[in-house]
Amino acid sequence: METMTLNAAPQWRFSGEQGKANYERALREYPAQAIVDLAALRDNMRHLVEVCGGPGSGTAVMGVVKADAYGHGLIPSALAALAGGATWLGTAQAREALLLRKAGIGLDRCRILTWMYSGPTAPLDELIANDIDVSVGSLDGIELVAAAARATGRTAFIHVKVDSGFGRNGFTEMNFPDAVARLAPLAKEGLVRVVGQWSHLAVADAPDVPEFVAATDQQIENFNAFTELMKQAGIAPQIRHLANTAATLDRPEIRFELTRPGIGLYGYEPDPAMGTPSKYRLRPAMTLQAQLGTVKDVQAGHGISYGRTYLTGERTSTAIVPIGYADGIHRSASGFDVEGAQHVDKPGGPVRVMTVDGPRVLHVSGRVCMDQFVLDLCGSAAELGVHEGDTVMLFGPGRGEAYGEPTADDWARAAGTISYEVFTCLRGRIPRLYLNAREVLSEDDLRLLDPASIL
Ligand SMILES: *Cc1c(COP(=O)(O)O)cnc(C)c1O
């Protein structure tokens, strides 16, 4: 008997026949797909804009789309963020800022800030020519930006980065006096315009840890002291920005003229210790799913995968999930369950499998391999109604108990990392497909997407 009509695949709402055909093509192309809901991205941004007081509040919101939009796809995610009311986009790497402009996202739609570059090889002239604001956080950086502005004959729009306590980029109180002394005449000459002053927070995602709250308070105090020095030098910043997602949600007093949420746009809170995404009215945008490979029965005590870190407890069935660490599935999310002297029991990353009894969350059993890992189905595949080709979900919107949907936070926990790394590690060979693109994007914007990626 053909087991049930119970389709393990989520019921995706395609925009039409073409969307369905694109989905089917993607399944032939690769046995796993990352499906990104552009409506979730837009709604998350809308919510963040509301949290900051709305469009007229004087606080703008930057969609941080660095690292290929945290693995969600740079251009589609940027467009969805703009649809949700972002008026700034930010990237770490200059290349990604340039890609946004080259895609046709002009200054009429948003300002763009980029903040990483490495000495004289950086394409600062190209950034300036493309109306991209650049961060300046070192004395050498000032000279490079000034030289690029001179060469292009245009004013460089700069944001002065201060190290208020993060210990990464930016001027410290030790070299800031020299920086402002150098910047003031450059601003007067019109080579640079000091648009912003900015900094980054180290521990804003731990609002329950008094020591960290104090550290953030100290960073804010330092930040304000830097502002004073800029004012005294006659280069008062027009726009100050300090808040990442955590501070945007939790620290209203430092939203200033601009906030820079990243992870919130993608639907996650920065740290599970802060609560779940739904507590912050955020909706995870990405679903990672795969189609099962070999499903088979094995005896009790069967070793699973390299290193025999997992031995089946009793007669059971196993299923192959055909993606591995070469796809960005963390090997540290391997599952360990070995009886005996050195008993180790550590569940691997969670996977939702649809059974005849409804969804069930199973765990990576044994080591994650390069292109695959194994799931102990903890029962008979025939009885559970699990088959080769069934679609399983590694993480999804996390709609709660009844759906049994793991989230990227669950994978992060299993792998000893953070959700940020779970998304950004996903490799390009997993197709990215976009839900609700036609609902969220204008006709012109839709043309900037790979047509085959639109569901
Ligand atoms: C990544 C990043 C952000 C966004 O941080 P989230 O925690 O994802 O909100 C903001 N500012 C800078 C400088 C960043 O590098």
Short mmCIF file of C-alpha atoms and ligand atoms in Angstrom, two decimals:
data_model
loop_
_atom_site.label_atom_id
_atom_site.label_comp_id
_atom_site.label_asym_id
_atom_site.label_seq_id
_atom_site.Cartn_x
_atom_site.Cartn_y
_atom_site.Cartn_z
CA MET A 1 0.00 0.00 0.00
CA GLU A 2 1.28 3.44 -0.86
CA THR A 3 1.79 4.87 2.59
CA MET A 4 -0.61 7.68 3.22
CA THR A 5 -1.08 10.85 1.34
CA LEU A 6 0.79 12.49 4.17
CA ASN A 7 3.34 14.49 2.26
CA ALA A 8 6.42 15.25 4.30
CA ALA A 9 7.13 18.34 2.21
CA PRO A 10 5.91 21.59 3.70
CA GLN A 11 3.02 23.06 1.77
CA TRP A 12 4.79 25.94 0.12
CA ARG A 13 2.57 28.60 -1.35
CA PHE A 14 3.92 29.08 -4.86
CA SER A 15 3.17 32.25 -6.76
CA GLY A 16 2.04 30.24 -9.76
CA GLU A 17 2.96 27.52 -12.21
CA GLN A 18 6.39 29.04 -12.83
CA GLY A 19 7.13 29.09 -9.12
CA LYS A 20 6.18 25.45 -8.80
CA ALA A 21 8.31 24.56 -11.82
CA ASN A 22 11.25 26.44 -10.27
CA TYR A 23 10.82 24.47 -7.07
CA GLU A 24 10.79 21.17 -8.92
CA ARG A 25 13.85 22.14 -10.91
CA ALA A 26 15.69 23.03 -7.69
CA LEU A 27 14.90 19.59 -6.26
CA ARG A 28 16.42 17.95 -9.33
CA GLU A 29 19.44 20.20 -9.12
CA TYR A 30 20.29 19.45 -5.50
CA PRO A 31 18.78 17.38 -2.68
CA ALA A 32 18.58 20.34 -0.27
CA GLN A 33 17.17 23.84 -0.54
CA ALA A 34 17.31 27.02 1.50
CA ILE A 35 13.94 28.69 1.18
CA VAL A 36 13.84 32.33 2.20
CA ASP A 37 10.53 34.03 2.85
CA LEU A 38 10.87 37.59 1.64
CA ALA A 39 7.63 38.54 3.38
CA ALA A 40 9.23 37.54 6.69
CA LEU A 41 12.27 39.68 5.91
CA ARG A 42 10.06 42.63 4.99
CA ASP A 43 7.87 42.20 8.05
CA ASN A 44 10.84 41.88 10.37
CA MET A 45 12.25 45.11 8.99
CA ARG A 46 8.86 46.82 9.29
CA HIS A 47 8.73 45.74 12.89
CA LEU A 48 12.25 47.02 13.60
CA VAL A 49 11.32 50.35 12.00
CA GLU A 50 8.23 50.49 14.24
CA VAL A 51 10.31 49.63 17.30
CA CYS A 52 12.49 52.64 16.45
CA GLY A 53 9.45 54.88 16.38
CA GLY A 54 8.34 54.58 12.78
CA PRO A 55 9.37 56.30 9.56
CA GLY A 56 9.05 59.88 10.82
CA SER A 57 10.76 59.33 14.16
CA GLY A 58 14.20 60.66 13.33
CA THR A 59 15.72 57.22 13.80
CA ALA A 60 16.46 55.49 10.50
CA VAL A 61 17.14 51.77 10.26
CA MET A 62 19.97 50.13 8.37
CA GLY A 63 19.50 46.60 7.10
CA VAL A 64 22.81 44.90 7.74
CA VAL A 65 23.29 42.64 4.72
CA LYS A 66 26.92 41.67 5.15
CA ALA A 67 28.07 38.13 4.33
CA ASP A 68 25.54 37.59 1.57
CA ALA A 69 22.82 38.85 3.88
CA TYR A 70 23.78 36.37 6.60
CA GLY A 71 23.60 33.65 3.96
CA HIS A 72 20.08 34.59 2.82
CA GLY A 73 21.17 36.12 -0.50
CA LEU A 74 22.45 39.68 -0.80
CA ILE A 75 20.20 41.27 -3.41
CA PRO A 76 16.84 39.64 -2.60
CA SER A 77 17.33 40.29 1.11
CA ALA A 78 18.42 43.89 0.57
CA LEU A 79 15.36 44.55 -1.58
CA ALA A 80 13.06 42.98 1.02
CA ALA A 81 14.67 45.12 3.74
CA LEU A 82 14.02 48.23 1.65
CA ALA A 83 10.43 47.09 1.10
CA GLY A 84 10.14 46.91 4.89
CA GLY A 85 11.29 50.49 5.37
CA ALA A 86 15.06 50.30 5.73
CA THR A 87 16.64 53.50 4.41
CA TRP A 88 20.21 52.34 4.85
CA LEU A 89 22.05 49.14 3.94
CA GLY A 90 25.33 48.09 5.49
CA THR A 91 28.04 45.61 4.55
CA ALA A 92 31.40 44.83 6.05
CA GLN A 93 33.15 44.09 2.76
CA ALA A 94 33.43 46.80 0.12
CA ARG A 95 32.72 44.26 -2.61
CA GLU A 96 29.22 43.62 -1.32
CA ALA A 97 28.43 47.32 -1.05
CA LEU A 98 29.50 47.71 -4.68
CA LEU A 99 27.35 44.73 -5.72
CA LEU A 100 24.31 46.46 -4.25
CA ARG A 101 24.91 49.62 -6.27
CA LYS A 102 25.81 47.66 -9.40
CA ALA A 103 22.53 45.76 -9.11
CA GLY A 104 20.86 49.15 -9.50
CA ILE A 105 20.06 50.04 -5.91
CA GLY A 106 20.81 53.76 -6.20
CA LEU A 107 21.20 56.62 -3.79
CA ASP A 108 17.56 57.54 -4.44
CA ARG A 109 16.58 54.35 -2.59
CA CYS A 110 19.04 54.14 0.23
CA ARG A 111 22.38 55.10 1.58
CA ILE A 112 24.97 52.40 1.95
CA LEU A 113 27.75 52.16 4.49
CA THR A 114 30.69 49.78 4.27
CA TRP A 115 33.27 49.36 6.97
CA MET A 116 36.13 47.05 6.09
CA TYR A 117 39.07 47.77 3.90
CA SER A 118 42.70 46.91 3.87
CA GLY A 119 45.20 49.57 3.00
CA PRO A 120 46.02 50.95 -0.42
CA THR A 121 44.48 48.05 -2.39
CA ALA A 122 40.98 48.93 -1.17
CA PRO A 123 38.64 50.22 -3.94
CA LEU A 124 37.94 53.47 -2.10
CA ASP A 125 37.73 55.49 -5.31
CA GLU A 126 35.08 53.13 -6.64
CA LEU A 127 33.14 53.31 -3.38
CA ILE A 128 33.17 57.10 -3.44
CA ALA A 129 32.18 57.18 -7.12
CA ASN A 130 29.25 54.87 -6.33
CA ASP A 131 27.85 57.02 -3.53
CA ILE A 132 28.84 54.59 -0.81
CA ASP A 133 29.66 55.94 2.63
CA VAL A 134 32.84 54.57 4.14
CA SER A 135 33.96 54.05 7.67
CA VAL A 136 37.19 55.64 8.81
CA GLY A 137 38.82 54.23 11.92
CA SER A 138 42.56 54.62 11.56
CA LEU A 139 44.98 57.42 10.76
CA ASP A 140 46.14 55.55 7.66
CA GLY A 141 42.50 55.15 6.66
CA ILE A 142 41.99 58.93 6.77
CA GLU A 143 44.87 59.45 4.32
CA LEU A 144 43.62 56.71 1.98
CA VAL A 145 40.10 58.10 1.89
CA ALA A 146 41.35 61.66 1.40
CA ALA A 147 43.59 60.52 -1.47
CA ALA A 148 40.71 58.63 -3.10
CA ALA A 149 38.45 61.66 -2.78
CA ARG A 150 41.10 63.84 -4.37
CA ALA A 151 41.61 61.34 -7.21
CA THR A 152 37.89 61.06 -7.99
CA GLY A 153 37.22 64.76 -7.52
CA ARG A 154 34.35 63.96 -5.20
CA THR A 155 33.64 64.37 -1.52
CA ALA A 156 33.98 61.19 0.51
CA PHE A 157 31.08 60.62 2.93
CA ILE A 158 32.61 59.19 6.06
CA HIS A 159 31.52 57.71 9.36
CA VAL A 160 34.13 58.01 12.05
CA LYS A 161 34.49 54.71 13.85
CA VAL A 162 35.42 54.89 17.50
CA ASP A 163 36.48 52.01 19.68
CA SER A 164 34.17 52.58 22.64
CA GLY A 165 35.22 49.27 24.16
CA PHE A 166 34.77 46.54 21.56
CA GLY A 167 38.48 46.34 20.87
CA ARG A 168 38.14 45.73 17.16
CA ASN A 169 38.07 48.63 14.70
CA GLY A 170 38.06 52.32 15.39
CA PHE A 171 39.99 55.10 17.02
CA THR A 172 40.84 54.83 20.67
CA GLU A 173 41.10 57.76 23.01
CA MET A 174 44.85 57.53 22.37
CA ASN A 175 44.79 58.38 18.67
CA PHE A 176 41.47 60.21 18.46
CA PRO A 177 42.94 63.69 19.08
CA ASP A 178 45.23 63.19 16.06
CA ALA A 179 42.31 61.88 14.01
CA VAL A 180 40.04 64.86 14.63
CA ALA A 181 42.96 67.23 14.10
CA ARG A 182 43.49 65.68 10.67
CA LEU A 183 39.80 65.35 9.77
CA ALA A 184 38.80 68.92 10.58
CA PRO A 185 40.85 70.55 7.80
CA LEU A 186 39.92 67.80 5.31
CA ALA A 187 36.26 68.50 6.06
CA LYS A 188 36.83 72.22 5.63
CA GLU A 189 38.51 71.57 2.29
CA GLY A 190 35.47 69.55 1.22
CA LEU A 191 37.43 66.37 0.62
CA VAL A 192 35.46 64.55 3.28
CA ARG A 193 32.07 65.11 4.83
CA VAL A 194 31.81 63.80 8.35
CA VAL A 195 28.39 62.18 8.11
CA GLY A 196 28.51 59.90 11.09
CA GLN A 197 30.11 58.77 14.25
CA TRP A 198 29.70 55.13 15.11
CA SER A 199 30.81 52.22 17.21
CA HIS A 200 29.85 48.63 17.94
CA LEU A 201 28.69 46.99 21.16
CA ALA A 202 30.31 43.88 22.62
CA VAL A 203 27.72 42.51 25.04
CA ALA A 204 24.38 44.15 24.30
CA ASP A 205 22.83 40.70 23.91
CA ALA A 206 23.08 39.91 27.61
CA PRO A 207 20.59 42.29 29.26
CA ASP A 208 20.33 39.99 32.30
CA VAL A 209 24.02 39.98 33.17
CA PRO A 210 24.74 43.02 35.36
CA GLU A 211 28.44 43.02 34.53
CA PHE A 212 27.65 43.17 30.81
CA VAL A 213 25.00 45.84 31.26
CA ALA A 214 27.65 47.90 33.04
CA ALA A 215 30.09 47.27 30.18
CA THR A 216 27.51 48.53 27.67
CA ASP A 217 26.83 51.58 29.85
CA GLN A 218 30.56 52.27 29.82
CA GLN A 219 30.68 51.93 26.03
CA ILE A 220 27.84 54.46 25.73
CA GLU A 221 29.63 56.88 28.02
CA ASN A 222 32.82 56.53 26.00
CA PHE A 223 30.87 56.99 22.78
CA ASN A 224 29.41 60.24 24.03
CA ALA A 225 32.83 61.47 25.11
CA PHE A 226 34.10 60.92 21.56
CA THR A 227 31.15 62.95 20.25
CA GLU A 228 32.18 65.85 22.47
CA LEU A 229 35.68 65.83 21.04
CA MET A 230 34.28 65.89 17.52
CA LYS A 231 32.03 68.82 18.36
CA GLN A 232 34.94 70.72 19.85
CA ALA A 233 36.93 70.14 16.67
CA GLY A 234 34.07 71.52 14.57
CA ILE A 235 33.22 68.19 12.97
CA ALA A 236 30.07 67.27 14.85
CA PRO A 237 28.56 64.10 13.37
CA GLN A 238 25.11 64.42 11.78
CA ILE A 239 24.26 60.81 12.40
CA ARG A 240 25.32 58.70 15.34
CA HIS A 241 24.81 54.95 15.40
CA LEU A 242 25.67 52.31 17.91
CA ALA A 243 22.77 49.85 18.18
CA ASN A 244 22.87 46.33 16.74
CA THR A 245 19.74 44.15 16.94
CA ALA A 246 20.10 43.56 20.67
CA ALA A 247 20.36 47.25 21.49
CA THR A 248 17.69 48.19 18.96
CA LEU A 249 15.29 45.92 20.85
CA ASP A 250 16.48 46.56 24.37
CA ARG A 251 18.18 49.95 24.62
CA PRO A 252 15.85 52.67 23.37
CA GLU A 253 18.14 55.40 24.69
CA ILE A 254 20.88 54.63 22.17
CA ARG A 255 18.94 54.40 18.96
CA PHE A 256 20.18 57.90 18.05
CA GLU A 257 19.62 58.77 14.36
CA LEU A 258 20.28 55.29 13.01
CA THR A 259 20.26 51.69 14.19
CA ARG A 260 22.00 48.72 12.55
CA PRO A 261 20.08 45.50 13.09
CA GLY A 262 21.33 42.40 11.29
CA ILE A 263 20.14 39.17 12.86
CA GLY A 264 16.72 40.68 13.68
CA LEU A 265 16.08 41.24 9.98
CA TYR A 266 16.53 37.52 9.42
CA GLY A 267 14.09 36.78 12.22
CA TYR A 268 16.29 35.82 15.13
CA GLU A 269 17.12 37.32 18.46
CA PRO A 270 20.87 37.71 18.97
CA ASP A 271 21.12 35.26 21.83
CA PRO A 272 18.62 32.57 22.89
CA ALA A 273 19.22 33.73 26.46
CA MET A 274 17.19 36.83 25.48
CA GLY A 275 14.20 34.64 24.60
CA THR A 276 12.74 33.32 21.39
CA PRO A 277 12.22 35.25 18.13
CA SER A 278 8.46 35.37 18.78
CA LYS A 279 9.05 37.25 22.05
CA TYR A 280 10.43 40.04 19.88
CA ARG A 281 7.79 39.60 17.17
CA LEU A 282 10.41 38.36 14.73
CA ARG A 283 9.90 35.52 12.29
CA PRO A 284 12.79 33.36 11.05
CA ALA A 285 12.96 33.85 7.29
CA MET A 286 14.96 30.82 6.21
CA THR A 287 13.94 27.19 6.03
CA LEU A 288 16.60 24.60 5.30
CA GLN A 289 15.17 21.37 3.96
CA ALA A 290 16.54 18.24 2.32
CA GLN A 291 15.28 15.08 0.62
CA LEU A 292 16.20 11.81 2.27
CA GLY A 293 18.59 9.38 0.62
CA THR A 294 18.87 5.70 1.55
CA VAL A 295 16.39 4.53 4.16
CA LYS A 296 17.11 1.07 5.60
CA ASP A 297 16.74 -1.23 8.60
CA VAL A 298 19.72 -1.99 10.83
CA GLN A 299 20.33 -4.27 13.80
CA ALA A 300 20.93 -3.22 17.39
CA GLY A 301 24.52 -2.19 18.13
CA HIS A 302 25.22 -1.05 14.58
CA GLY A 303 27.94 1.61 14.39
CA ILE A 304 26.87 4.75 12.57
CA SER A 305 29.34 6.80 10.52
CA TYR A 306 33.04 7.58 11.05
CA GLY A 307 34.51 6.94 14.43
CA ARG A 308 31.61 4.79 15.71
CA THR A 309 30.47 7.64 17.93
CA TYR A 310 26.92 6.33 17.75
CA LEU A 311 25.72 2.77 18.17
CA THR A 312 22.08 1.91 17.54
CA GLY A 313 20.37 1.00 20.78
CA GLU A 314 18.04 -1.53 19.26
CA ARG A 315 16.82 -2.72 15.90
CA THR A 316 15.87 0.45 14.05
CA SER A 317 15.88 2.21 10.70
CA THR A 318 18.27 4.88 9.50
CA ALA A 319 17.96 7.54 6.82
CA ILE A 320 20.59 9.52 4.95
CA VAL A 321 20.28 13.31 4.91
CA PRO A 322 22.32 14.16 1.81
CA ILE A 323 24.14 17.30 2.96
CA GLY A 324 27.25 17.51 5.09
CA TYR A 325 30.01 19.76 6.27
CA ALA A 326 30.87 20.67 2.67
CA ASP A 327 27.45 22.31 2.60
CA GLY A 328 28.10 24.11 5.85
CA ILE A 329 26.47 21.63 8.22
CA HIS A 330 28.67 21.89 11.26
CA ARG A 331 30.65 18.73 12.02
CA SER A 332 30.41 19.82 15.63
CA ALA A 333 26.67 19.08 15.37
CA SER A 334 27.51 15.35 15.17
CA GLY A 335 25.63 13.03 17.50
CA PHE A 336 27.29 10.83 20.10
CA ASP A 337 25.66 7.94 21.83
CA VAL A 338 28.02 5.17 22.85
CA GLU A 339 27.35 2.81 25.71
CA GLY A 340 30.24 1.44 27.70
CA ALA A 341 33.20 2.70 29.65
CA GLN A 342 33.35 6.17 28.15
CA HIS A 343 29.65 6.71 27.76
CA VAL A 344 29.05 9.85 25.76
CA ASP A 345 25.54 11.01 25.03
CA LYS A 346 25.33 14.21 23.06
CA PRO A 347 22.43 14.64 20.65
CA GLY A 348 23.33 15.95 17.21
CA GLY A 349 21.57 18.67 15.27
CA PRO A 350 17.76 18.33 15.07
CA VAL A 351 15.84 17.34 11.95
CA ARG A 352 12.08 17.30 11.58
CA VAL A 353 10.85 14.18 9.88
CA MET A 354 7.20 13.72 8.96
CA THR A 355 5.79 10.37 10.11
CA VAL A 356 2.34 8.83 9.96
CA ASP A 357 1.89 10.11 13.52
CA GLY A 358 2.85 13.65 12.62
CA PRO A 359 6.12 15.52 12.82
CA ARG A 360 8.95 14.05 14.86
CA VAL A 361 12.26 15.68 15.71
CA LEU A 362 15.20 13.32 15.31
CA HIS A 363 18.89 14.03 15.70
CA VAL A 364 22.07 13.67 13.70
CA SER A 365 23.34 10.23 14.64
CA GLY A 366 27.09 9.78 14.46
CA ARG A 367 29.53 12.06 12.71
CA VAL A 368 28.49 14.56 10.08
CA CYS A 369 30.35 13.60 6.87
CA MET A 370 31.39 15.75 3.92
CA ASP A 371 28.21 15.34 1.88
CA GLN A 372 25.83 13.56 4.21
CA PHE A 373 24.83 12.55 7.67
CA VAL A 374 22.70 9.78 9.15
CA LEU A 375 19.51 9.92 11.17
CA ASP A 376 18.50 7.11 13.50
CA LEU A 377 14.76 7.07 12.95
CA CYS A 378 14.35 5.37 16.36
CA GLY A 379 11.83 2.96 14.95
CA SER A 380 10.90 1.11 11.80
CA ALA A 381 10.80 3.27 8.68
CA ALA A 382 7.97 1.14 7.32
CA GLU A 383 5.89 1.69 10.45
CA LEU A 384 6.77 5.36 10.64
CA GLY A 385 5.98 5.84 6.96
CA VAL A 386 9.38 7.37 6.20
CA HIS A 387 10.70 6.93 2.65
CA GLU A 388 13.63 7.80 0.47
CA GLY A 389 12.84 11.15 -1.15
CA ASP A 390 10.82 12.49 1.80
CA THR A 391 11.48 16.13 2.54
CA VAL A 392 12.84 16.80 6.02
CA MET A 393 13.44 20.13 7.70
CA LEU A 394 16.68 21.05 9.46
CA PHE A 395 15.38 24.39 10.56
CA GLY A 396 12.43 26.59 9.74
CA PRO A 397 10.18 29.33 11.05
CA GLY A 398 10.01 27.70 14.49
CA ARG A 399 6.26 28.03 14.83
CA GLY A 400 6.27 26.18 18.12
CA GLU A 401 5.58 22.76 19.64
CA ALA A 402 2.82 21.52 17.37
CA TYR A 403 4.92 21.95 14.25
CA GLY A 404 8.04 20.44 15.73
CA GLU A 405 10.16 22.84 13.73
CA PRO A 406 13.74 23.22 14.86
CA THR A 407 15.33 26.64 14.47
CA ALA A 408 18.84 27.78 13.63
CA ASP A 409 19.21 28.41 17.38
CA ASP A 410 18.67 24.70 17.97
CA TRP A 411 21.38 23.89 15.44
CA ALA A 412 23.63 26.48 17.01
CA ARG A 413 23.17 24.83 20.39
CA ALA A 414 23.95 21.39 18.96
CA ALA A 415 27.06 22.71 17.21
CA GLY A 416 28.32 24.95 20.01
CA THR A 417 27.96 28.11 17.98
CA ILE A 418 25.49 30.92 17.21
CA SER A 419 22.68 31.15 14.66
CA TYR A 420 24.71 33.71 12.72
CA GLU A 421 27.29 31.06 11.90
CA VAL A 422 24.67 28.44 11.05
CA PHE A 423 23.33 30.63 8.20
CA THR A 424 26.55 32.10 6.95
CA CYS A 425 28.24 28.70 6.67
CA LEU A 426 25.68 27.39 4.20
CA ARG A 427 27.47 26.99 0.90
CA GLY A 428 26.43 28.23 -2.48
CA ARG A 429 25.73 24.76 -3.82
CA ILE A 430 22.49 24.67 -1.83
CA PRO A 431 19.98 26.55 -4.00
CA ARG A 432 18.43 29.66 -2.43
CA LEU A 433 14.76 29.99 -3.35
CA TYR A 434 12.51 32.93 -2.57
CA LEU A 435 8.96 32.78 -1.30
CA ASN A 436 6.56 35.72 -1.62
CA ALA A 437 8.91 37.60 -3.93
CA ARG A 438 6.01 38.72 -6.11
CA GLU A 439 4.10 39.96 -3.08
CA VAL A 440 7.00 41.90 -1.58
CA LEU A 441 8.94 43.29 -4.54
CA SER A 442 8.00 45.66 -7.33
CA GLU A 443 8.22 44.51 -10.94
CA ASP A 444 11.50 46.39 -11.32
CA ASP A 445 12.98 44.79 -8.22
CA LEU A 446 11.83 41.32 -9.25
CA ARG A 447 13.99 41.65 -12.34
CA LEU A 448 17.08 41.86 -10.12
CA LEU A 449 16.48 38.30 -8.87
CA ASP A 450 17.54 35.16 -10.66
CA PRO A 451 14.19 34.21 -12.25
CA ALA A 452 14.83 30.54 -11.42
CA SER A 453 14.99 31.41 -7.71
CA ILE A 454 11.46 32.81 -7.49
CA LEU A 455 8.89 30.51 -5.98
C1 LIG B 1 27.08 42.57 12.12
C2 LIG B 1 27.05 43.94 12.58
C3 LIG B 1 25.85 44.54 12.99
C4 LIG B 1 24.56 43.75 13.15
O1 LIG B 1 24.64 42.95 14.31
P1 LIG B 1 23.40 42.01 14.74
O2 LIG B 1 23.81 41.44 16.02
O3 LIG B 1 23.30 40.99 13.66
O4 LIG B 1 22.22 42.88 14.80
C5 LIG B 1 25.85 45.86 13.31
N1 LIG B 1 26.99 46.58 13.23
C6 LIG B 1 28.17 46.05 12.85
C7 LIG B 1 29.38 46.88 12.81
C8 LIG B 1 28.24 44.72 12.52
O5 LIG B 1 29.40 44.18 12.16
#
